[in-house]
Amino acid sequence: MTQLALVIDLNVCVGCHACVTSCKQWNTSGSAGSMTDQRPYDKDPTGTFFNRVQSFEVGEFPSAEMMHFPKSCLHCEDAPCVPVCPTGASYKREEDGIVLVDYDKCIGCKYCSWACPYGAREFDEVEKVMKKCTLCVDRVYNMNLPESERKPACVISCPTSARIFGDVHDPDSDASVAIRESGGYALMPEWGTQPANHYLPRRKNKRHIHEDELVRVDNPLKKEGESQTDQGGPFLEDVTSW
Amino acid sequence: MHPAFSVIFLTTLIGAGQGLFLALFFSQVSVVTNLIPQQDSHFYAVGSLISVLFLVVGLFASFFHLGHPERAWRSAAMWRTSWLSREVIVLPMFTLTVIIYGALHYFGFHKNLVGANPVSDVTFIVGAIGAVLCFALFICTGMIYACLKFLQEWHTVLTPINFTLLGMASGYMLVTPLANFSVPGNLNYYADTAIILTFIAFIFRVASLVRNRRLKPKSTLQSAIGVRHSNIQQKAQGAMGGSFNTREFFHGKSAVFVKNVKWIFLVLTFPLPALLVVIGLVSDLSYFFYMAFILQYIGLLAERWFFFAQANHPQNLYYQTI
Amino acid sequence: MSDKTAVIENEQIEVKKTTCYMCACRCGIRVTLRNGEIRYIEGNPEHPLNKGVLCAKGSSGIMKQYSPARLTKPLKRKEGSDRGAAEFEEISWEEAFSMMEERLKHLRATDPKKFALFTGRDQMQALTGMFAKQFGTPNYAAHGGFCSVNMAAGMIYTIGGSFWEFGGPDLDRSKLFIMFGTAEDHHSNPLKIELSKFKRDGGRFISVNPVRTGYSAIADQWVPIKPGTDGALILALIHEIIKQGLYDREFLVQYSNAAQLVNDDDKQDEFGLFVRTDVDEDIGVVHPQDQLWWDRKTNKAVRTHTKTADPFLLGDFVLDDGTAVKPAFQLLVDRVKDYTPEWASNITGIPADTIIELAHEMGVVARDDTIELPIAWTDAWGNDHEAITGNPVSFHAMRGLAAHSNGFQTIRALSILMSILGTIDRPGGFRHKAPFPRPIPPCAKTPNGPQGVKPNSPLGGMPLGWPADPNDLFVDDKGEPVRIDKAFSWEYPLSVHGMMHNVITNAWRGDPYPIDTLLIFMANMAWNSSMNTVSVREMLNDKHEDGEYKIPFIIVCDAFQSEMVAFADLVLPDTTYLERHDVMSMLDRPISEFDGPVDSVRIPVLPPTGECKPFQEVIIELGARLGLPAFTNEDGTRKYRDYPDFVVNHETEKGSGIGFLAGWRGKSGEKFLQGEPNPNQWEMYEKNNCVFHYEMPKSYQYMRNWNKGYLLWAQKHHMTRYTDPINIHIYSEVLQKFRLSAQGKYPGKQPPDRLRKRIETYFDPLPFYYEPLEGQLTDKHKYPLNAITQRPMAMYHSWDSQNAWLRPIHAHNYLYMSPKLGVEGGFNDGDWVWVESMHGKVRCMCRFSETVEPGTVWTWNAIGKAAGAWNLTAEANESKKGFLLNHLISEELPKMDEGDHISNSDPITGQAGWYDVRVKVYKAGPDEEKVTSPQFSVMNPVPGEGVRKSVLRYFAGLGGGSKGLFKGNKK
Ligand SMILES: Nc1nc2c(c(=O)[nH]1)N[C@H]1C(S)=C(S)[C@@H](COP(=O)(O)OP(=O)(O)OC[C@H]3O[C@@H](n4cnc5c(=O)[nH]c(N)nc54)[C@H](O)[C@@H]3O)O[C@H]1N2
Ligand SMILES: Nc1nc2c(c(=O)[nH]1)N[C@H]1C(S)=C(S)[C@@H](COP(=O)(O)OP(=O)(O)OC[C@H]3O[C@@H](n4cnc5c(=O)[nH]c(N)nc54)[C@H](O)[C@@H]3O)O[C@H]1N2
Ligand code: SF4
Ligand code: SF4
Ligand code: SF4
Ligand code: SF4
Ligand code: SF4
Ligand SMILES: [Mo]
């Protein structure tokens, strides 16, 4: 069975929000659209977005980290938002594991959003139906698009390619390889929701300079007649002759 | 969670309606078992009518919660998995049963199906079915909340128990003035039960408060974003004007306010109405019975508000700082 | 819902390619239209710059195109209404043109410098600069004049190229990458693409920045630094690298002036200049290779690059004539002697150990992880090399270094650090982008006196240029400025991009002279590109006693209802980037890649909205009406039909074969860079993703400063005039000439006495560290903190608040600071605070942060807006909770010996000292209003603006775009 998902590499995500607005523009005029904006030019603008980028600070100065954290629906394998839906508007597709909402069936009771521990669903306050990331189902199967572009809008746009799209049940997919080899993890594993989306942690490259690397026969200072490091005395030979 | 008034009214109103029905049916049981004297059929009919009124108004309130009430019929579809769907099925079934129950009483359609056995009285059988549905409804309503395992404040057997007990207590509170009016002879039976149920409900509600106070959130910011560090602080959530997530899952009130609501509901729902009933019994002033129900109902509104407000949704971990 | 389904079923889809302009990065885009409305904008996968990716702004182009803040009609200030009140009446374009024509004709015939043209975040310097020159006014500058001239000047005067839009780090090959003071920069998407690849390839990324966000967030190491102190850090790094002998000696000897002998006899007028010998063979015109080395084999002075010679880098020597000389490198060593890591630690707040480790890591990686590419090449002295080698340590820096008044010397220091590591135009290091490298300094010059400005004639030089010595300054007999912004004067001699931040103040004061007409294009100078904004807004509206405005006529060409628009007498509504032709020309700042020149175009994907007219068309029309030679035929008739026609047919000189576009020149597009006009040039660009990309042969792609093949190639294609090698100026003789001048030792122009000391101090031929001027003049006990701004990735300057999809991300801004400040000041996270500098104060909300150096406070730039501007309601977060830091920054320093109105700028380049301001922060009173201060009276929408909807449900093809938007305004 296929389970499509995103793997988000926090190691390279710079928090640029490209995935946020590219998602918005693809989907607002797509099969999941429109995506309402309320008070777009007024106090406290708000609207429906399928994907948001948040920022967290970790630790204290001077070793503090800034973590940019994009989040959309995680397309949980055991999606708690689906069984609670009284109408069946929320469903998980057999064929690829994408969790979707059928707007025509949704009564807007918001119950599914309560059942999502991740806050991944957003109720459209104007259209009065529940919305969420569709994993760009109208892109990934869109035969009008060349195959290389049959990927979610956010994946295509992400400048750091921090978003890897693929089948996490296929052990050879880019997504699975990334999870396996770069320490991919799930959010809030304690609830057993088995999110299909995974996150890759920060990884630090370090380099240790050995002291002897500073000493070289071809040190250019020698050429200029300068000894590289004048150690100063006294030395053993100054005090004994064995 | 953000307490929605539609849901607060729905649950409290149908709770009282259900409780009232149970009071009626159990009184019939008591009559049958000769615990109390026979009662006027109209008492059952009027009681059922009031119960139905509460149920219908509650149902009506619930529509305000729906984005698309015109599609509400669809919500019966998923009874296999969804407690909400189950509630949606049981609620009208129950309401219908209460209507039938009331009508049978009203028209005096007392027909024993098996000999002279009063238990086989049509009204009794319909009442029994109603009682089963009624408890089922309590369970459905309670389970809507209790089944959400990451809403730890709700995810306990105490939730359906409390819905049941509070509904029953308010139902008996509601039936007391009615009894005072139409079956004054049995007044003490109802009033005493109301006080006892209120007391039991109090115990269980306090038990859930104590339980919730001891809860340790299973999800932490660490597990939410998958970073192991004791000091993580959100700096932005990418939506400075707020979002559905900041509106739906936060009560938006201060901690003091929430605490005050807790004390208000603890006083209004339990000791005060019980006291008023006692005063009513002692002073023989029906006015106190009405007051007892009204205050308890207001208390229940506060209780339900608090029930929602107190529930800390793990999604809030992601929405702490604008 | 069903109408949407119908639209989808019957959709008419068109896909057009053009270039994004939600920022200056200029990514290639594909715009999909459904029934004539924008369905989707995506990155063009075939574009060399962004390779298909798109940023948050680029993805929000729809909301820019259909923004209700768009101007759609030419407007005239209502008779009797004040500037700033934004009361306008619609006029026709004809009326607008005749107003301008009449006024400008008169100015051109009498005193052309009374017309000033300043442009902001545009990419049209090729056209606007040419227009100014043709008009004959010296008063022209583009956005470089308030941006990052230190970056350009500091590096170009040192290595002949620069970061910014002229070159960058070769992250593809690099192993260690150190980024100084960059938040977003112009190369936005490419840098992100490369950074992520670099990290994934195992590269190590170090960020030096007082703040850790964005790029710095993913750095392997964050080095928090006190603002304005990078010079100290870099000098200490140089100190340690030299001390350990980790510099690339061969590189320095061959490719820099490090081994060249400097006159060390302070009695001589030539003190500090390179000693020279007579040259027998002439290998170059401008830069004769007549300097000397001290050869260790013969123990004699020899001409540089003598094949058999092996020069000393260190030591002191005496020439035959008794002149004491030292190799430039020795002077550098002398200079950095006291710049120890411990010394720098005290200034920068970085532990000395960290500085030492950084130096060692840079040095060892550069030395040991060398790259060798099997590419044979020949250097300018005729030596053949079998391979291109490189030291894979790269750097990047932007305004964090540039926007300080000590930035020029800091950036010189950085260039020298890069040079001693041997990383200039080599794989894994810094790489140039065409048309760079240029000679040091580049050859373009301004007139060098008032005689360059004459009625009815083009300017006698370029409005902006590159002084090579004091005699190139654009000053009058008394040594006083000719330009309104005082650029190229003794106050800021190397202000090669002009000084936009002083234009309004100077014009208002009439110092050095009053002007008549100020034309502002694409610059929001009543808001975020002016310092001291409250006063500047008053100046714009200030009148003489006779009731005449101090700046008599202001024309603003903008696309949106910006704060600047409110102060215009005449408003010209521009098109958006999706509605016009544009060129990213080799004559301006093209989008070249390391491997060769690249330029690109925009081709309209939508018709202009309302009566919007591209500013380019305005220029062409005005040029024709004013009879400017380049825009008219010999008989005075109009030469070009429109801008596209101009672009194709205009040549810099008759028959030069050089025009605005480099690609597909020649009759049938067979030539590039130079060639006759090609009538089908636009079509060819269109067919090729709107880009022309010439990939040079591999052997021309590196070491271009000294690469004979490349230099000849560049000359052949008229990219550069000379083929002389461009040696790195470790030691800057140009600066020394100014210093000598100040000491009365250099022939020709002399600084006014009040400025001698200043010139002598700052024009040091070797980098040195000094505290930014504002800091020197501030009581730091009173104002202990540094205040800086950063670019948010999802907003471009002030212009994206009209964008419905970007607003929610940055609706208002906070002042970020260490929680320590709250503890000291008795306030909490989120509280309202005052932040005060010696120039002004602002009330705002604070936000505690651990990712900021504790002596620094910062905020996102230009999020705060004036109430009502950008067609936002008066209640919008931007004006109620948002604030502008500019109110705290002054365009002028406190009165001092050098003058009463010295600009708050780098004394060498005139770089605006945006990040020098010192502040204090304290809690706002409990009874104070919970809104930001200052507040301004609400700006009303202007005629022709769109309807501000309270709910948007954009769905392409339903007519909700421009048609829906402007419906309400149709009469
Ligand atoms: N999204 C977006 N992109 C833009 C722009 C925009 O407005 N929005 N503007 C464009 C323009 S015009 C420009 S000029 C570029 C500018 O691009 P950047 O140079 O990246 O712009 P700034 O945001 O000014 O970044 C300055 C950085 O330097 C740091 N800094 C400040 N002072 C110091 C210091 O003394 N030392 C060090 N080491 N760091 C310091 C700040 O914390 C900040 O991170 O961006 C361009 N790109
Ligand atoms: N405090 C502080 N101030 C700063 C800086 C800082 O870092 N800190 N950075 C400085 C720097 S580096 C720069 S470059 C300046 C930038 O300053 P500006 O050049 O003033 O930049 P913007 O605010 O983007 O204003 C550009 C104007 O162009 C308009 N515009 C947008 N698109 C179009 C178009 O297609 N046509 C026309 N005609 N107009 C258009 C916008 O509406 C806006 O009014 O700001 C400077 N100001
Ligand atoms: S587009 Fe990519 S880099 Fe940008 S915020 Fe989203 S995931 Fe991060
Ligand atoms: S993230 Fe939330 S909405 Fe998405 S599948 Fe999981 S539970 Fe459902
Ligand atoms: S809001 Fe819609 S999708 Fe969600 S549970 Fe209710 S009916 Fe289902
Ligand atoms: S997969 Fe598609 S719908 Fe989901 S966040 Fe990405 S762009 Fe949005
Ligand atoms: S970086 Fe973004 S806004 Fe700038 S040109 Fe590229 S896509 Fe457009
Ligand atoms: Mo800039």
CSV table of C-alpha atoms in Angstrom, one decimal, chain C residues 206-210 221-225 233 350 354 358:
chain,number,residue,atom,x,y,z
C,206,ILE,CA,29.5,29.7,10.1
C,207,SER,CA,27.4,32.8,10.6
C,208,VAL,CA,28.7,36.0,12.1
C,209,ASN,CA,25.7,38.0,13.0
C,210,PRO,CA,24.3,39.7,16.2
C,221,GLN,CA,28.1,27.7,14.2
C,222,TRP,CA,26.7,31.0,15.2
C,223,VAL,CA,29.2,33.7,16.2
C,224,PRO,CA,27.2,36.5,17.8
C,225,ILE,CA,29.0,39.8,17.4
C,233,LEU,CA,37.2,40.5,14.3
C,350,ILE,CA,33.5,37.1,20.9
C,354,THR,CA,36.7,31.4,19.2
C,358,LEU,CA,38.0,30.4,13.4
